[in-house]
Structure formats: C-alpha cells, structure tokens
Short mmCIF file of C-alpha atoms in Angstrom, two decimals:
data_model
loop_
_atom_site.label_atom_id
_atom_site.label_comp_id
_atom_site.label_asym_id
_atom_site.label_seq_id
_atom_site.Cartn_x
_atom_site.Cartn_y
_atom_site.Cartn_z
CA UNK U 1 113.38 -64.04 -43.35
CA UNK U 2 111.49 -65.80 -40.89
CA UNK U 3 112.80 -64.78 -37.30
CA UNK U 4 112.24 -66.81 -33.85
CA UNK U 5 112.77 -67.03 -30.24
CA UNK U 6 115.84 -68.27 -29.06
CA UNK U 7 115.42 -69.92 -25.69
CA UNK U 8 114.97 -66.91 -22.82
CA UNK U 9 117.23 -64.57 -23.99
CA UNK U 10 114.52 -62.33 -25.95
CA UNK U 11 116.41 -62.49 -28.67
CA UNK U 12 114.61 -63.15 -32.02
CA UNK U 13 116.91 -64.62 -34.44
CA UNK U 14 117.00 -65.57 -38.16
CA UNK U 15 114.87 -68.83 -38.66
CA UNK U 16 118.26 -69.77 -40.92
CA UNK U 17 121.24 -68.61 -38.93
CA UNK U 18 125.08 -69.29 -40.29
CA UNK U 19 127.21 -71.77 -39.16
CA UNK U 20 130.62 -70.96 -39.46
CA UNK U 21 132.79 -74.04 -38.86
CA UNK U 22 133.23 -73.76 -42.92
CA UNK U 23 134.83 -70.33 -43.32
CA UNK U 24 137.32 -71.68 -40.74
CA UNK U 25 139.04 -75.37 -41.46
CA UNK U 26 138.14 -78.61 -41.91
CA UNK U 27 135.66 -78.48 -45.15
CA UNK U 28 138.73 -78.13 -47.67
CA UNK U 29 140.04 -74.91 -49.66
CA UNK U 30 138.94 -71.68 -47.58
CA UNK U 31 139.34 -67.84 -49.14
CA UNK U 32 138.67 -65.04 -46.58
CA UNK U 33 137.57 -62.65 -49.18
CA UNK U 34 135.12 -65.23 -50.24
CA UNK U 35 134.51 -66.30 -46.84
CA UNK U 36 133.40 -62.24 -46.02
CA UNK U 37 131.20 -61.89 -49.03
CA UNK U 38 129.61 -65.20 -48.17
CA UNK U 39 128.90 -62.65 -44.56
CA UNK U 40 127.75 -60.07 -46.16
CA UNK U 41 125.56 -61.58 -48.48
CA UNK U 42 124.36 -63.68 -45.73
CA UNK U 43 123.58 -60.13 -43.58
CA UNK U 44 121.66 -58.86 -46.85
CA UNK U 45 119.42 -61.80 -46.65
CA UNK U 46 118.07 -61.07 -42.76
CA UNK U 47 120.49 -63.69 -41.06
CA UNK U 48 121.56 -62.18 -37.50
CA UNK U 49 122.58 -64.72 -35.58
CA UNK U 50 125.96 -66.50 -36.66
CA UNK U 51 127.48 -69.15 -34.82
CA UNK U 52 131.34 -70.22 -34.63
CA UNK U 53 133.77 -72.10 -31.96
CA UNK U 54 137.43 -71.29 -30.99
CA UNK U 55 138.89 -74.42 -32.62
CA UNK U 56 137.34 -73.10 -36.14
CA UNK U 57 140.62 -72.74 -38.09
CA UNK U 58 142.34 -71.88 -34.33
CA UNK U 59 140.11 -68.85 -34.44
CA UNK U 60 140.37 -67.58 -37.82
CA UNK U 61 136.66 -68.33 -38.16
CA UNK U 62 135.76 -65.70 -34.78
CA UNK U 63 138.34 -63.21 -36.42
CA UNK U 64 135.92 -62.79 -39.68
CA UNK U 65 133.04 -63.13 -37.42
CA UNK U 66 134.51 -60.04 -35.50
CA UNK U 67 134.60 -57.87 -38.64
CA UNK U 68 131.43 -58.70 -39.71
CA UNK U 69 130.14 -57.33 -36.02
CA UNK U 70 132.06 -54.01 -36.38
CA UNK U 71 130.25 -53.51 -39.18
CA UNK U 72 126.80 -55.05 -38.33
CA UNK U 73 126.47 -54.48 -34.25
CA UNK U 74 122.95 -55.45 -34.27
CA UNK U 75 123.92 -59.38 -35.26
CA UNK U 76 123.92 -62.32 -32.17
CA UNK U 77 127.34 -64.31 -31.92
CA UNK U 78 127.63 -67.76 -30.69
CA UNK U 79 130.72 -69.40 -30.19
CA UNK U 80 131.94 -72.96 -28.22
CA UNK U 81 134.51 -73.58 -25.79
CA UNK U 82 136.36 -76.92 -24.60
CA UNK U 83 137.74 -78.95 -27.99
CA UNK U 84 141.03 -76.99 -27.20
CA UNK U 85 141.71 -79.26 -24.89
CA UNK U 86 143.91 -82.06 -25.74
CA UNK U 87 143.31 -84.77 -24.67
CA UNK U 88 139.90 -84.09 -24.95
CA UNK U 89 138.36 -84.92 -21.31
CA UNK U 90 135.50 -84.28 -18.72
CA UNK U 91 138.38 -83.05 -16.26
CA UNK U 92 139.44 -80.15 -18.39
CA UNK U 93 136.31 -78.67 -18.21
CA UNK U 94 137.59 -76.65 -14.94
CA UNK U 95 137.67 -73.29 -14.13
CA UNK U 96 141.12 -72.24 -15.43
CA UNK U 97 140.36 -73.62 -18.33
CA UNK U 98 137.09 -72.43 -19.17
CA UNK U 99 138.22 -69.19 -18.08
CA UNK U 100 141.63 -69.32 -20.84
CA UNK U 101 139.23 -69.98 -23.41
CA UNK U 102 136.67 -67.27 -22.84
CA UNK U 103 139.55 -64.81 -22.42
CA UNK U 104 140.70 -66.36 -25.87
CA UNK U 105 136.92 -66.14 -27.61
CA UNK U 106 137.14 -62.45 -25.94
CA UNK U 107 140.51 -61.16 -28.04
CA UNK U 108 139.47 -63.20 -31.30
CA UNK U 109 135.23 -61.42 -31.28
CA UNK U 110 137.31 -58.24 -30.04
CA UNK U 111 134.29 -57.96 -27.38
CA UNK U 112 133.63 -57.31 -24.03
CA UNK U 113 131.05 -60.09 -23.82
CA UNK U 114 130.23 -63.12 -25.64
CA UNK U 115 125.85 -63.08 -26.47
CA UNK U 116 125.92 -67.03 -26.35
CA UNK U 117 129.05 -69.39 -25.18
CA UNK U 118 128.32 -72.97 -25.71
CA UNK U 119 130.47 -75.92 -24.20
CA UNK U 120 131.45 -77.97 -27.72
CA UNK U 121 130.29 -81.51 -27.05
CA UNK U 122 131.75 -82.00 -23.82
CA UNK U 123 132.56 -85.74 -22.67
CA UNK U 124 129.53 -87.18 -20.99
CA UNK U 125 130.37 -86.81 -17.80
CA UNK U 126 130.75 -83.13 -18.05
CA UNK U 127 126.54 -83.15 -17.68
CA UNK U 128 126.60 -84.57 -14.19
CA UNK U 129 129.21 -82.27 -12.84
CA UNK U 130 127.42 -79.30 -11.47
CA UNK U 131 130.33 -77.28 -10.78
CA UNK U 132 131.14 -76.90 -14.58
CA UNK U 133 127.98 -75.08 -14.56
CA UNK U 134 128.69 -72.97 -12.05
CA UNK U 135 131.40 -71.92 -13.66
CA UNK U 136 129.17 -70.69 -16.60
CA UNK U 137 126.97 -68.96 -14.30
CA UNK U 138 130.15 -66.61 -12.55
CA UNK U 139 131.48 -66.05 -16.31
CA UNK U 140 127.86 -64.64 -16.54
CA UNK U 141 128.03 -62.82 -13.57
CA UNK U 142 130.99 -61.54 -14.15
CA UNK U 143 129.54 -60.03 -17.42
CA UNK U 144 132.04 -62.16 -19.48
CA UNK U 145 129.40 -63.97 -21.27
CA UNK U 146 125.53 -62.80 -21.36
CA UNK U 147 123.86 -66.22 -21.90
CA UNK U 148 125.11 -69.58 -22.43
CA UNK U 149 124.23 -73.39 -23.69
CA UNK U 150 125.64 -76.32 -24.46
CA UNK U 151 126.35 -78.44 -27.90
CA UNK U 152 125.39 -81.87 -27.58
CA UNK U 153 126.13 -85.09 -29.53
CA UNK U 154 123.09 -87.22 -27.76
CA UNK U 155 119.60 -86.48 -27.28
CA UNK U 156 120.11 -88.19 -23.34
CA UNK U 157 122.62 -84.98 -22.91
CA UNK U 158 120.22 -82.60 -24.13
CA UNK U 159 118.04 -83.97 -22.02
CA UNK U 160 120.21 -83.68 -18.80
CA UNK U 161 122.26 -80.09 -19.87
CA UNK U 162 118.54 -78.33 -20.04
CA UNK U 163 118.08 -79.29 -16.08
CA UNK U 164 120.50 -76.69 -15.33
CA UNK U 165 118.16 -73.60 -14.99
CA UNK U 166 120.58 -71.29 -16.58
CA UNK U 167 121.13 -73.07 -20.25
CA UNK U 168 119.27 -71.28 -23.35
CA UNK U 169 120.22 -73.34 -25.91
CA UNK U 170 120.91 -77.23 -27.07
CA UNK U 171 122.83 -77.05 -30.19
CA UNK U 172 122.09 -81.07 -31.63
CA UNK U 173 122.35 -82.37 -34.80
CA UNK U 174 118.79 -82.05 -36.52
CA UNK U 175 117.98 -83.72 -40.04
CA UNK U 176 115.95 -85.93 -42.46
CA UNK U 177 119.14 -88.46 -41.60
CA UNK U 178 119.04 -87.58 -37.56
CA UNK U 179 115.13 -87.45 -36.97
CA UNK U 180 115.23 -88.75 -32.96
CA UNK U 181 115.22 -85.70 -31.33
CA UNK U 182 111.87 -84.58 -32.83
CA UNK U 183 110.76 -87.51 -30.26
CA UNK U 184 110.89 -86.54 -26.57
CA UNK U 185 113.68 -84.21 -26.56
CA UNK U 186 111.47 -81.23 -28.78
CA UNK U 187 108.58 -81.51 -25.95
CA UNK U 188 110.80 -80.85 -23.28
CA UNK U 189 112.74 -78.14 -24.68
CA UNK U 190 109.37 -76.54 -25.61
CA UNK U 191 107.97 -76.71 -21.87
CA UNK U 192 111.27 -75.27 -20.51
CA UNK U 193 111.53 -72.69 -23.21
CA UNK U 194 115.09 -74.06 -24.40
CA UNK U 195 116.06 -72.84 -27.90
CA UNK U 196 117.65 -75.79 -30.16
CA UNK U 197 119.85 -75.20 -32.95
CA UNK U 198 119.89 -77.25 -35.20
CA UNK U 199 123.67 -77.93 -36.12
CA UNK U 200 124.97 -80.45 -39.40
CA UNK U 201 121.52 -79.78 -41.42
CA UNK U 202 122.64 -80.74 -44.40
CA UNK U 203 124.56 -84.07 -43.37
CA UNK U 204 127.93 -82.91 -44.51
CA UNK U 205 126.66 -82.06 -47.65
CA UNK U 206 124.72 -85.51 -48.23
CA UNK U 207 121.40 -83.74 -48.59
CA UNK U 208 122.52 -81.14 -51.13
CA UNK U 209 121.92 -84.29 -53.63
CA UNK U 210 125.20 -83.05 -55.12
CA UNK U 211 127.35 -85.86 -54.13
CA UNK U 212 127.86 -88.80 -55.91
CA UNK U 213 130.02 -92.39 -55.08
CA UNK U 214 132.63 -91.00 -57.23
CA UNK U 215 132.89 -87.16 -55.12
CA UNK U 216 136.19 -87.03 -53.94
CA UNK U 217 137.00 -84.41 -50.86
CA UNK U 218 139.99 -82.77 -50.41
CA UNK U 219 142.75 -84.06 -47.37
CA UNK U 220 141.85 -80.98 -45.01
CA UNK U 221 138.35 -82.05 -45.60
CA UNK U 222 136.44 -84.08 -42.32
CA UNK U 223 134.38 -86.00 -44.74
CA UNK U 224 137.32 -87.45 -46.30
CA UNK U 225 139.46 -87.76 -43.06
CA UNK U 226 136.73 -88.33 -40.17
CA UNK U 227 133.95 -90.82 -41.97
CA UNK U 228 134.13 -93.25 -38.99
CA UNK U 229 134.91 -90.81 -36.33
CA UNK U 230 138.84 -91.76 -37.14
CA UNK U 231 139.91 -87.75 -35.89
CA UNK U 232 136.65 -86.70 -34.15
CA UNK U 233 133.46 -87.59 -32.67
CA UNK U 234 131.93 -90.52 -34.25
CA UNK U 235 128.55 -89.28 -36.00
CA UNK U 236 129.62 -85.71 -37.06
CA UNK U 237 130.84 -86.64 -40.55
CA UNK U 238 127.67 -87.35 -42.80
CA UNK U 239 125.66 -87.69 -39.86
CA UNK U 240 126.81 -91.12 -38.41
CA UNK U 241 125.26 -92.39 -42.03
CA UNK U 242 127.15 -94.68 -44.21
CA UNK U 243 127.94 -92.86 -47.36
CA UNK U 244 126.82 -95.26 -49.44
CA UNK U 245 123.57 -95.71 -47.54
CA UNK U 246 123.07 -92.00 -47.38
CA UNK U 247 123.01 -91.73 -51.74
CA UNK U 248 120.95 -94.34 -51.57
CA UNK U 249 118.34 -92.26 -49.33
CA UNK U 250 119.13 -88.77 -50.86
CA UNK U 251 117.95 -90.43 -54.34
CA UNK U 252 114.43 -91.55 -52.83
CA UNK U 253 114.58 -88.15 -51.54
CA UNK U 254 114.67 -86.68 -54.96
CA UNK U 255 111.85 -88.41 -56.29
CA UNK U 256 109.74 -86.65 -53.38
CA UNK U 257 111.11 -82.74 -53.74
CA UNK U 258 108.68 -80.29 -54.18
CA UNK U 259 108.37 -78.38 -57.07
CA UNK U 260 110.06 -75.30 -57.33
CA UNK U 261 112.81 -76.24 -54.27
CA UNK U 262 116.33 -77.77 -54.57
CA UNK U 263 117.34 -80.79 -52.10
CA UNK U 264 119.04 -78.33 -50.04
CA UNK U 265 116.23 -76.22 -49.58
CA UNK U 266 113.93 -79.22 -49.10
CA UNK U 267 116.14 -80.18 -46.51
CA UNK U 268 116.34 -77.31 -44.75
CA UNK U 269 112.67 -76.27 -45.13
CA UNK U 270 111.82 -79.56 -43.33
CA UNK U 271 114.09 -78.64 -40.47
CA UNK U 272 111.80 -75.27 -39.76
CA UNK U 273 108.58 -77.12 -39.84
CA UNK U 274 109.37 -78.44 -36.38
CA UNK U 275 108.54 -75.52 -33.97
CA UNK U 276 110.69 -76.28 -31.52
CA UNK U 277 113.72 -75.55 -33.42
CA UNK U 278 114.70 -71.53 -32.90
CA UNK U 279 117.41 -72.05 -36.40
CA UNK U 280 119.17 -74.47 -38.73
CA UNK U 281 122.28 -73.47 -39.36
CA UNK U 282 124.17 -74.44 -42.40
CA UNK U 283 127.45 -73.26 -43.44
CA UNK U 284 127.88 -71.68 -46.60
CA UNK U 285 131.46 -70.79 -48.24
CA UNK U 286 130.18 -68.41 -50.90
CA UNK U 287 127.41 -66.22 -52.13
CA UNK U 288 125.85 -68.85 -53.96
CA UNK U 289 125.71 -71.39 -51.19
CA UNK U 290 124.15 -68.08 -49.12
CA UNK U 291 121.15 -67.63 -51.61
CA UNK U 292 120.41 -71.13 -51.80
CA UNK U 293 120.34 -71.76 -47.98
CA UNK U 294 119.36 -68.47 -46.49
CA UNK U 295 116.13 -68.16 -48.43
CA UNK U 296 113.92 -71.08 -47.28
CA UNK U 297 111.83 -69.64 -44.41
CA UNK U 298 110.53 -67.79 -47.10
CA UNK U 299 109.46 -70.86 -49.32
CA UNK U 300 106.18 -72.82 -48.37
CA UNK U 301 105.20 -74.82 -45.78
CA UNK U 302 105.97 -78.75 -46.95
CA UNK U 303 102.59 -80.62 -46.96
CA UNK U 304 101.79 -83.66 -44.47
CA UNK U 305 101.98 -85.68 -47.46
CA UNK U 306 105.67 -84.98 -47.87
CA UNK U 307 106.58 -84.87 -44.53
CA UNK U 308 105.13 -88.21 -43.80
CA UNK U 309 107.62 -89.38 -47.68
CA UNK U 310 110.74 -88.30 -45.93
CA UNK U 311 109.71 -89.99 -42.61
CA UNK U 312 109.08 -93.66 -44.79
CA UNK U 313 112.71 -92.60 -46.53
CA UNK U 314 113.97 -92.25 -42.70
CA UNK U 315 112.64 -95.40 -41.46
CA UNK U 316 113.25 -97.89 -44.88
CA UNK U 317 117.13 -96.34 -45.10
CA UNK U 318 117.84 -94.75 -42.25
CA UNK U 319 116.83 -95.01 -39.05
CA UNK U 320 118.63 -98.56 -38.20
CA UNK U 321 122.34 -96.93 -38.28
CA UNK U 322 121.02 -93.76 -36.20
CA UNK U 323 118.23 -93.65 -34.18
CA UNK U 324 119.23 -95.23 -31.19
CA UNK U 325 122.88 -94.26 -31.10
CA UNK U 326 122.72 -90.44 -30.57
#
C-alpha cells in the first residue's frame, strides 16, 4: 500500500482509503457481518483511513466504523455533517446545529474527537458565510473535532472552501467520467497543501465494466432511485453521466485496459496518477470487492500512452454532459 499526505494534518494515509456510504444504505442489500469482514480485510490490506457521514444508514455505517477503531486505534476516521437537515438549506448550517450533529457523530464513533469532520455538500451559499467556519474552528478548539474539510459537488466550491485557512481536505468527485478538476482546482490545492479525496471513483459502479443496459438495481438502491438527481443531488448517481452514454464509454474503455488489470483497477489506478489526490475512496461491500480495489497502488504506473486513450474516451463521450456543470 502506497501511503500519502493528507492536507496539513501529518497524517499519511492509505493511497486507497474506504468509503463507507455502502456498508450503510442506499447501494441495496447490506449484511453487517459482511460489511465487518469487508473492514477487516480492508485493514489487512494497509487501508487506514476510512471515511463515513451521519446520514449513512442514520449512523449504522459510523457504528461499524466504531468497532473497527476499538480494534484498530491506529486507523484515521472521516465523517460529514449537515444532510440531516431537512429541508436541506444554507441556513441550517448554524451553530446549534452543527453542534447536534457532532455530538451525534461523537456517540455513534464512541470518541472523544472526530480526526476529520467534513460539511456534506453544503448548499452554495454555505461557502460565502464565514461564520459557518468559525463554527468549525471553536468545535476544533474545543477539542471536539481535530481537523476538518469540506465535501464539495463543484470544482468553483472547492475553489472557494480552501480560502478558509483552516480546511485540510476537499472531498470532490474524481474520475475518468469527472476529469475537470485535474484542471485548475489540482494546482491550487497543491500550492495550499489541501488534501483531495477523491469521492464516487468508480461512477456508481459504471467503471467496474460490470454493468450492462439490462442491470437492474434494487429499490433501496440510488442508482435505481436517484439517476436524475430525483432524491438527491443531481450528479452523484453515475456521475451526472447518462447511463446509456456511460456503457457506451466504459466499452471504449475496455479496449484500452492494460494487461494484467481489471476496469476497476484501471480506474482507480488512473485516479492515483494525479499527485494531487491524497486517496480514492471506493466502497466495497465484501472481501472480494476489498482485494480488487484496495490493491492498485501496488500495480504499475499507467503509461502516457494510456492516459492520453482515456482522455480521447473523455472528450469523444464524455466531457459534453460534465465538464462544465460541476
């Protein structure tokens, strides 16, 4: 395992880190005891820095997070704060409520202090309110949290979050289907010394190659109930692709995998050739979607040649439903 800085917190953290959204809700059928050896497994392989949110299964997700911790101390937790809120709204991102849902984070990690709290794609005003930050920085002070950042669904709020001098980290979704913020967002996280995670690296499961037009997802499952953004933000699900479009792409991506690598770990592998990402993070619900993920910072380094095929992919499928919208 490949380990890397994350942001200013002198933490060194597994190049692929696990995102635990799955283990909670929303991606269909979930077993704890599958869930937990999916953890351990994951532990085995190097990973020590797992990242989760309170609205993941209403906490079920930080509960198995918190086991794994009592039993592996030495491991980095992130979670998110602010999608409890309902409706969903720059307002709510006040003091009492940020407060409530640290205190909440707190009892489910059964911790003293949360390593890394991350607001969870606040509304877009929530960047130009100052005082939301502020109330970061006391929760810091107050030794509730030790370090926090911010999960963003737009490179232009990555942009403005890291001009607080306090954030560490831009969580933003980073793939061969969501290639803008290796633009001007990567330089300036580099010069400030920001760490990016890079969240949804597998598209919802579009660049596994496993999915075909006929795949059908269960009802407690975003990517059948969230496509167009119908329950949640708008270019989660599949990556703001069209499904269709995205098969189309994932085929020409095939044709260009390395030898010796699956789609997934192309995928992923491509993610960690871009310095200025600290981790990917893809979810895995079992052991075998842990030794297919978790493995790749130890496969080569994808030639220019190949990086330069998945770019023409981005641009002749791609880039004309994305680019310019997040």
């Amino acid at each position: 395992m490949e380990y890397r800085e994350l942001g200013r917190t002198g933490w060194k953290v597994s190049a692929c880190s696990f995102g635990a959204w799955a283990i909670g809700a929303d991606w269909g059928t979930v077993d704890d005891k599958e869930s937990e050896a999916a953890l351990n497994q994951a532990i085995d392989l190097g990973v020590n820095f797992f990242d989760t949110a309170d609205v993941y299964g209403d906490g079920r997700s930080e509960r198995l997070i918190a086991r794994l911790k009592k039993r592996n101390p030495h491991i980095h937790v992130a979670t998110k704060a602010g999608r409890r809120l309902n409706p969903h709204t720059a307002q709510g991102y006040n003091r009492n409520n940020l407060t409530a849902f640290v205190e909440r984070s707190l009892k489910n990690l059964e911790t003293d202090a949360i390593d890394l709290l991350q607001l969870h794609c606040p509304p877009n005003q929530v960047y130009y309110t100052p005082e939301v930050f502020g109330v970061l920085d006391d929760l810091v002070k107050s030794g509730k949290l030790r370090y926090y950042g911010v999960s963003v669904e737009k490179v232009e709020e990555g942009l403005k979050a890291i001009e607080y001098p306090n954030v560490q980290s831009v969580q933003i979704i980073f793939n061969m289907f969501r290639q803008r913020p290796a633009e001007l967002f990567f330089a300036q996280v580099k010069k400030n010394k920001i760490g990016i995670l890079a969240r949804v690296p597998l598209a919802s499961g579009l660049l596994t190659g496993r999915l075909t037009p006929d795949t059908r997802f269960e009802g407690n499952d975003h990517r059948q109930y969230n496509r167009h953004g119908e329950a949640f933000d708008r270019g989660e699900t599949f990556s703001g692709v069209d499904y269709d479009v995205g098969l189309q792409a994932v085929e020409a991506l095939k044709a260009i995998c390395p030898p010796g690598m699956s789609l997934t770990q192309f995928a992923l592998r491509w993610i960690l050739m871009f310095d200025a990402v600290t981790c990917a993070i893809p979810g895995a619900k079992n052991q075998a979607q842990v030794d297919e993920n978790f493995k790749v910072s130890d496969l080569p380094p994808i030639p220019d040649d190949k990086m330069a095929q998945v770019a023409a992919v981005y641009d002749r499928y791609i880039r004309r439903l994305v680019h310019y919208y997040w």
